[in-house]
Short mmCIF file of C-alpha atoms in Angstrom, two decimals:
data_model
loop_
_atom_site.label_atom_id
_atom_site.label_comp_id
_atom_site.label_asym_id
_atom_site.label_seq_id
_atom_site.Cartn_x
_atom_site.Cartn_y
_atom_site.Cartn_z
CA MET A 1 -7.72 -22.58 -2.38
CA ASP A 2 -8.65 -24.70 -5.19
CA LEU A 3 -7.12 -24.68 -8.68
CA SER A 4 -9.53 -22.21 -10.29
CA ASP A 5 -9.24 -20.00 -7.38
CA ARG A 6 -5.40 -19.98 -7.69
CA ARG A 7 -5.61 -19.38 -11.35
CA ASP A 8 -7.97 -16.27 -10.82
CA VAL A 9 -5.41 -14.89 -8.13
CA GLU A 10 -2.50 -15.44 -10.54
CA THR A 11 -4.20 -13.45 -13.23
CA GLU A 12 -5.60 -10.81 -11.18
CA VAL A 13 -3.14 -10.18 -8.38
CA TYR A 14 0.72 -9.55 -9.01
CA GLN A 15 2.76 -12.19 -7.36
CA PRO A 16 5.94 -11.63 -5.69
CA ALA A 17 8.96 -11.19 -7.91
CA GLU A 18 12.65 -9.86 -7.52
CA ASP A 19 11.31 -6.30 -7.05
CA SER A 20 9.13 -7.55 -4.14
CA GLN A 21 12.01 -9.35 -2.51
CA LEU A 22 14.48 -6.36 -2.78
CA LEU A 23 11.85 -4.04 -1.32
CA ALA A 24 11.07 -6.51 1.54
CA GLU A 25 14.64 -7.23 2.52
CA THR A 26 15.65 -3.56 2.45
CA ALA A 27 12.55 -2.51 4.25
CA CYS A 28 12.92 -5.24 6.99
CA GLU A 29 16.39 -4.36 7.47
CA ARG A 30 15.79 -0.76 8.02
CA ILE A 31 12.60 -0.98 10.08
CA GLY A 32 14.09 -3.66 12.21
CA ARG A 33 17.08 -1.46 12.96
CA THR A 34 14.92 1.56 13.89
CA ALA A 35 12.81 -0.68 16.12
CA ALA A 36 15.94 -1.94 17.89
CA ASP A 37 17.22 1.63 18.28
CA SER A 38 14.05 2.89 19.73
CA SER A 39 13.72 0.15 22.19
CA GLY A 40 17.19 1.06 23.38
CA GLY A 41 17.98 -1.24 26.24
CA ASP A 42 17.07 1.32 28.82
CA GLY A 43 13.56 -0.01 29.41
CA ASP A 44 11.75 1.95 26.65
CA ALA A 45 9.70 -1.22 25.89
CA ASP A 46 6.33 0.76 26.46
CA ALA A 47 7.09 2.78 23.24
CA ASP A 48 4.50 2.01 20.52
CA PRO A 49 5.80 -0.29 17.72
CA PRO A 50 6.55 1.68 14.40
CA LEU A 51 3.39 1.90 12.25
CA VAL A 52 3.99 0.73 8.58
CA LEU A 53 1.91 1.34 5.47
CA GLU A 54 2.56 -0.93 2.34
CA VAL A 55 0.63 0.88 -0.56
CA GLY A 56 -0.19 -1.38 -3.40
CA THR A 57 0.46 -4.55 -1.46
CA GLY A 58 -0.74 -7.07 -4.28
CA SER A 59 -0.22 -10.52 -2.80
CA GLY A 60 0.86 -9.12 0.56
CA TYR A 61 4.21 -10.55 0.28
CA VAL A 62 6.32 -7.37 1.29
CA ALA A 63 3.86 -6.52 4.12
CA HIS A 64 3.83 -10.06 5.44
CA ARG A 65 7.55 -10.21 5.66
CA VAL A 66 7.84 -6.76 7.36
CA ASP A 67 4.95 -8.01 9.75
CA ALA A 68 6.86 -11.16 10.48
CA GLU A 69 10.49 -10.00 10.73
CA THR A 70 10.18 -6.66 12.57
CA ASP A 71 7.90 -5.56 15.68
CA ALA A 72 6.03 -3.02 13.43
CA ARG A 73 2.30 -3.02 13.11
CA VAL A 74 1.87 -3.28 9.31
CA ILE A 75 -1.24 -2.10 7.28
CA ALA A 76 -1.63 -3.33 3.72
CA SER A 77 -3.63 -1.47 1.23
CA ASP A 78 -4.44 -1.95 -2.49
CA LEU A 79 -6.93 -0.62 -5.03
CA ASN A 80 -7.56 -4.16 -6.26
CA PRO A 81 -10.36 -6.19 -4.61
CA HIS A 82 -8.68 -9.34 -5.34
CA ALA A 83 -5.34 -8.36 -3.84
CA VAL A 84 -6.96 -7.06 -0.51
CA ARG A 85 -8.77 -10.35 -0.16
CA GLN A 86 -5.50 -12.38 -0.66
CA ALA A 87 -3.55 -9.95 1.73
CA ARG A 88 -6.20 -10.41 4.40
CA GLU A 89 -5.99 -14.19 4.01
CA GLU A 90 -2.25 -13.82 4.80
CA GLY A 91 -3.48 -12.47 8.18
CA LEU A 92 -2.68 -8.78 7.33
CA GLU A 93 -4.58 -5.71 8.46
CA THR A 94 -5.97 -4.69 5.15
CA VAL A 95 -7.68 -1.50 3.64
CA ARG A 96 -9.02 -1.22 0.06
CA ALA A 97 -7.66 2.42 -0.82
CA ASP A 98 -6.68 4.72 -3.61
CA LEU A 99 -2.86 5.40 -2.65
CA VAL A 100 -2.79 7.25 0.79
CA SER A 101 -6.07 8.96 0.45
CA PRO A 102 -8.04 7.34 3.56
CA PHE A 103 -5.11 7.62 6.02
CA ALA A 104 -4.70 10.16 8.91
CA ASP A 105 -2.09 12.90 8.68
CA GLY A 106 1.25 11.96 10.14
CA ALA A 107 0.15 8.43 10.92
CA PHE A 108 3.01 6.28 9.64
CA ASP A 109 6.63 5.86 10.61
CA ALA A 110 7.30 4.32 7.26
CA VAL A 111 5.44 3.97 3.89
CA LEU A 112 6.55 1.13 1.44
CA PHE A 113 5.59 1.16 -2.32
CA ASN A 114 6.53 -1.06 -5.19
CA PRO A 115 4.59 0.74 -7.84
CA PRO A 116 3.27 -0.07 -11.19
CA TYR A 117 6.41 1.19 -13.18
CA LEU A 118 6.66 -0.29 -16.61
CA PRO A 119 6.44 2.47 -19.45
CA THR A 120 3.49 1.35 -21.55
CA ASP A 121 2.15 2.46 -25.10
CA PRO A 122 -1.28 3.60 -24.54
CA GLU A 123 -2.24 1.83 -27.65
CA ASN A 124 -1.19 -1.43 -25.96
CA GLU A 125 -2.82 -0.81 -22.50
CA TRP A 126 -4.96 -4.01 -21.81
CA ASP A 127 -7.28 -2.71 -18.93
CA ASP A 128 -7.53 -5.48 -16.54
CA TRP A 129 -6.13 -5.83 -12.93
CA MET A 130 -2.80 -7.01 -13.90
CA GLU A 131 -2.21 -4.18 -16.22
CA ARG A 132 -3.13 -1.97 -13.29
CA ALA A 133 -0.42 -3.73 -11.29
CA LEU A 134 2.14 -3.30 -13.86
CA SER A 135 1.71 -0.27 -16.07
CA GLY A 136 3.04 3.23 -15.09
CA GLY A 137 1.52 4.75 -18.28
CA GLU A 138 3.73 6.34 -21.14
CA ASP A 139 6.49 7.56 -18.87
CA GLY A 140 6.19 4.78 -16.30
CA ARG A 141 5.44 7.33 -13.54
CA ALA A 142 1.64 7.67 -13.89
CA VAL A 143 1.10 6.29 -10.42
CA ILE A 144 4.38 7.27 -8.88
CA ASP A 145 3.88 10.99 -9.37
CA PRO A 146 0.53 11.05 -7.47
CA PHE A 147 2.09 9.00 -4.89
CA LEU A 148 4.83 11.50 -4.35
CA ALA A 149 2.52 14.42 -4.29
CA ASN A 150 0.34 12.88 -1.40
CA VAL A 151 2.61 10.57 0.67
CA GLY A 152 4.19 13.57 2.71
CA ARG A 153 0.76 14.20 4.40
CA VAL A 154 0.64 10.69 6.00
CA ILE A 155 4.21 10.34 7.35
CA ALA A 156 5.21 11.14 10.77
CA PRO A 157 7.72 13.97 11.38
CA ASP A 158 10.65 11.54 11.39
CA GLY A 159 8.78 9.30 9.01
CA VAL A 160 10.43 7.69 5.80
CA VAL A 161 9.23 6.36 2.47
CA TYR A 162 10.79 3.32 0.77
CA LEU A 163 10.09 3.28 -2.83
CA LEU A 164 11.05 0.66 -5.34
CA VAL A 165 12.09 2.31 -8.77
CA SER A 166 13.49 0.65 -11.89
CA SER A 167 15.91 1.90 -14.36
CA LEU A 168 13.10 1.41 -16.97
CA THR A 169 11.20 4.24 -15.19
CA GLY A 170 14.30 6.32 -14.52
CA VAL A 171 15.54 6.73 -11.13
CA ASP A 172 16.94 10.30 -11.65
CA GLU A 173 13.59 11.48 -12.81
CA VAL A 174 11.80 9.94 -9.73
CA VAL A 175 14.40 11.60 -7.45
CA GLU A 176 13.92 15.04 -9.09
CA ARG A 177 10.26 14.74 -8.83
CA ALA A 178 10.58 13.78 -5.14
CA GLY A 179 12.64 16.71 -4.56
CA GLU A 180 9.91 18.86 -6.09
CA GLU A 181 7.61 17.57 -3.30
CA GLY A 182 10.11 18.43 -0.61
CA PHE A 183 11.81 15.01 -0.21
CA SER A 184 15.52 14.33 0.06
CA ALA A 185 16.29 10.87 -1.61
CA ALA A 186 18.87 8.22 -0.84
CA ALA A 187 19.48 4.98 -2.90
CA ILE A 188 19.80 2.45 -0.12
CA ALA A 189 19.80 -0.85 -2.13
CA ASP A 190 20.19 -1.81 -5.82
CA GLU A 191 20.11 -5.06 -7.81
CA SER A 192 20.91 -5.37 -11.61
CA PHE A 193 19.03 -7.75 -13.96
CA PRO A 194 19.67 -8.25 -17.75
CA PHE A 195 17.00 -5.76 -18.66
CA GLU A 196 16.73 -3.51 -15.77
CA THR A 197 18.39 -2.19 -12.60
CA LEU A 198 16.07 -2.04 -9.52
CA THR A 199 16.71 0.52 -6.72
CA VAL A 200 15.03 1.07 -3.41
CA LEU A 201 14.94 4.87 -2.76
CA GLU A 202 14.75 6.09 0.96
CA LEU A 203 12.81 9.48 0.90
CA PHE A 204 12.71 11.84 3.99
CA ASP A 205 11.95 15.38 4.75
CA MET B 1 -10.58 -5.17 10.56
CA LYS B 2 -9.59 -4.22 14.12
CA GLU B 3 -11.60 -1.31 15.62
CA SER B 4 -8.36 0.37 16.52
CA LEU B 5 -7.78 0.82 12.73
CA LEU B 6 -10.26 3.66 12.98
CA ASP B 7 -7.58 5.86 14.59
CA ILE B 8 -5.65 6.01 11.29
CA LEU B 9 -8.60 5.96 8.91
CA ARG B 10 -10.08 8.99 7.47
CA CYS B 11 -12.69 9.97 4.83
CA PRO B 12 -10.77 9.92 1.48
CA LEU B 13 -12.53 13.02 0.47
CA ASP B 14 -12.20 15.47 3.19
CA LYS B 15 -9.92 13.74 5.77
CA HIS B 16 -12.31 13.94 8.50
CA GLU B 17 -12.66 11.06 11.11
CA LEU B 18 -14.99 7.98 10.45
CA GLU B 19 -17.42 6.47 12.87
CA LEU B 20 -18.41 2.74 12.74
CA GLU B 21 -22.14 2.07 12.25
CA ASP B 22 -24.10 -1.04 12.12
CA ALA B 23 -20.99 -3.14 13.04
CA GLU B 24 -21.05 -6.89 12.73
CA TYR B 25 -18.37 -8.74 14.48
CA GLY B 26 -16.59 -12.09 13.81
CA ASP B 27 -16.63 -15.09 15.93
CA ASP B 28 -13.99 -13.90 18.36
CA GLY B 29 -16.17 -10.84 19.10
CA GLU B 30 -13.42 -8.27 18.26
CA GLU B 31 -12.85 -8.42 14.33
CA VAL B 32 -15.35 -6.18 12.60
CA VAL B 33 -16.47 -8.27 9.55
CA GLY B 34 -19.29 -5.80 8.35
CA GLY B 35 -20.84 -2.36 8.76
CA ASP B 36 -20.30 1.02 7.48
CA LEU B 37 -17.71 3.62 8.10
CA VAL B 38 -19.41 7.01 8.23
CA CYS B 39 -17.72 10.38 7.79
CA THR B 40 -18.30 12.62 10.69
CA GLU B 41 -18.31 15.72 8.33
CA CYS B 42 -19.85 14.83 4.87
CA GLY B 43 -21.68 11.60 5.89
CA GLU B 44 -20.36 9.57 3.01
CA ARG B 45 -20.61 5.80 3.98
CA TYR B 46 -17.75 3.37 3.32
CA PRO B 47 -18.68 -0.34 3.60
CA VAL B 48 -16.62 -3.08 5.44
CA ASP B 49 -16.80 -5.99 2.99
CA ASP B 50 -15.80 -9.35 4.42
CA GLY B 51 -13.73 -7.71 7.13
CA ILE B 52 -11.94 -5.38 4.73
CA PRO B 53 -12.87 -1.59 4.87
CA ASN B 54 -13.43 -0.07 1.33
CA LEU B 55 -12.03 3.34 1.61
CA LEU B 56 -12.19 4.09 -2.15
CA PRO B 57 -13.80 7.37 -3.05
CA PRO B 58 -17.45 6.85 -4.28
CA ASP B 59 -16.41 7.47 -7.90
CA MET B 60 -13.93 4.83 -7.84
CA ARG B 61 -15.95 2.26 -5.93
CA GLU B 62 -17.79 0.61 -8.83
CA GLU B 63 -14.74 0.74 -11.07
CA THR B 64 -13.94 -2.86 -12.06
CA PRO B 65 -11.69 -3.50 -15.16
CA ALA B 66 -12.84 -6.64 -17.26
#
């Protein structure tokens, strides 16, 4: 990658930050544990590895860590053509998609999402790929709400969702919305910064 | 993309299965680098661009922010 390519990527694809790291660590720990449980020691080694989808993968950082640190098969998707190209260069199985719309019913053991969550004044929207990666509309939930409305279709009966949420967006509001879509929610990790607290929610039926 | 990905990909419009047509394979003979994924129900075609299936619904496919 030469310098101008790198500059394009940095302005068009969200690069990993504290939120990405928290989601990656939490997901690896949870998915790794599930995989160890299901392989059980009693020779259940033929069991298929868990199938994991990361929605809005951006640079592919979270998907790559789960791919490297667990035995899951990881699919990385994004709306952004620059992001899917970068994720594929990381060696990930990649799909250009709008949230979960092109995936089969009940396909995934886990779905991960670090959504665009910053509440944004519509007057100040800047309409490029980086804005799409960051802005959650006026209430910060413009992408989270349709995700919650649709993700239940693609998770397996015992499947889970790992969703990163910021205090800027409102964790209680997201939990309530998830409840309306039939999910129970548990906060399984959090980390505080000067201007926000990040929380990873585990959602399950 | 690997051909096995077809097992979990569906038409984003009607959720029916997709068939691979006009496939082009990479140097290893396994990776699908080009072709179309065609809905077995509505016939909508989704391109595989440089090995990445573009499963955006048709009305979002051309959308490119400045």
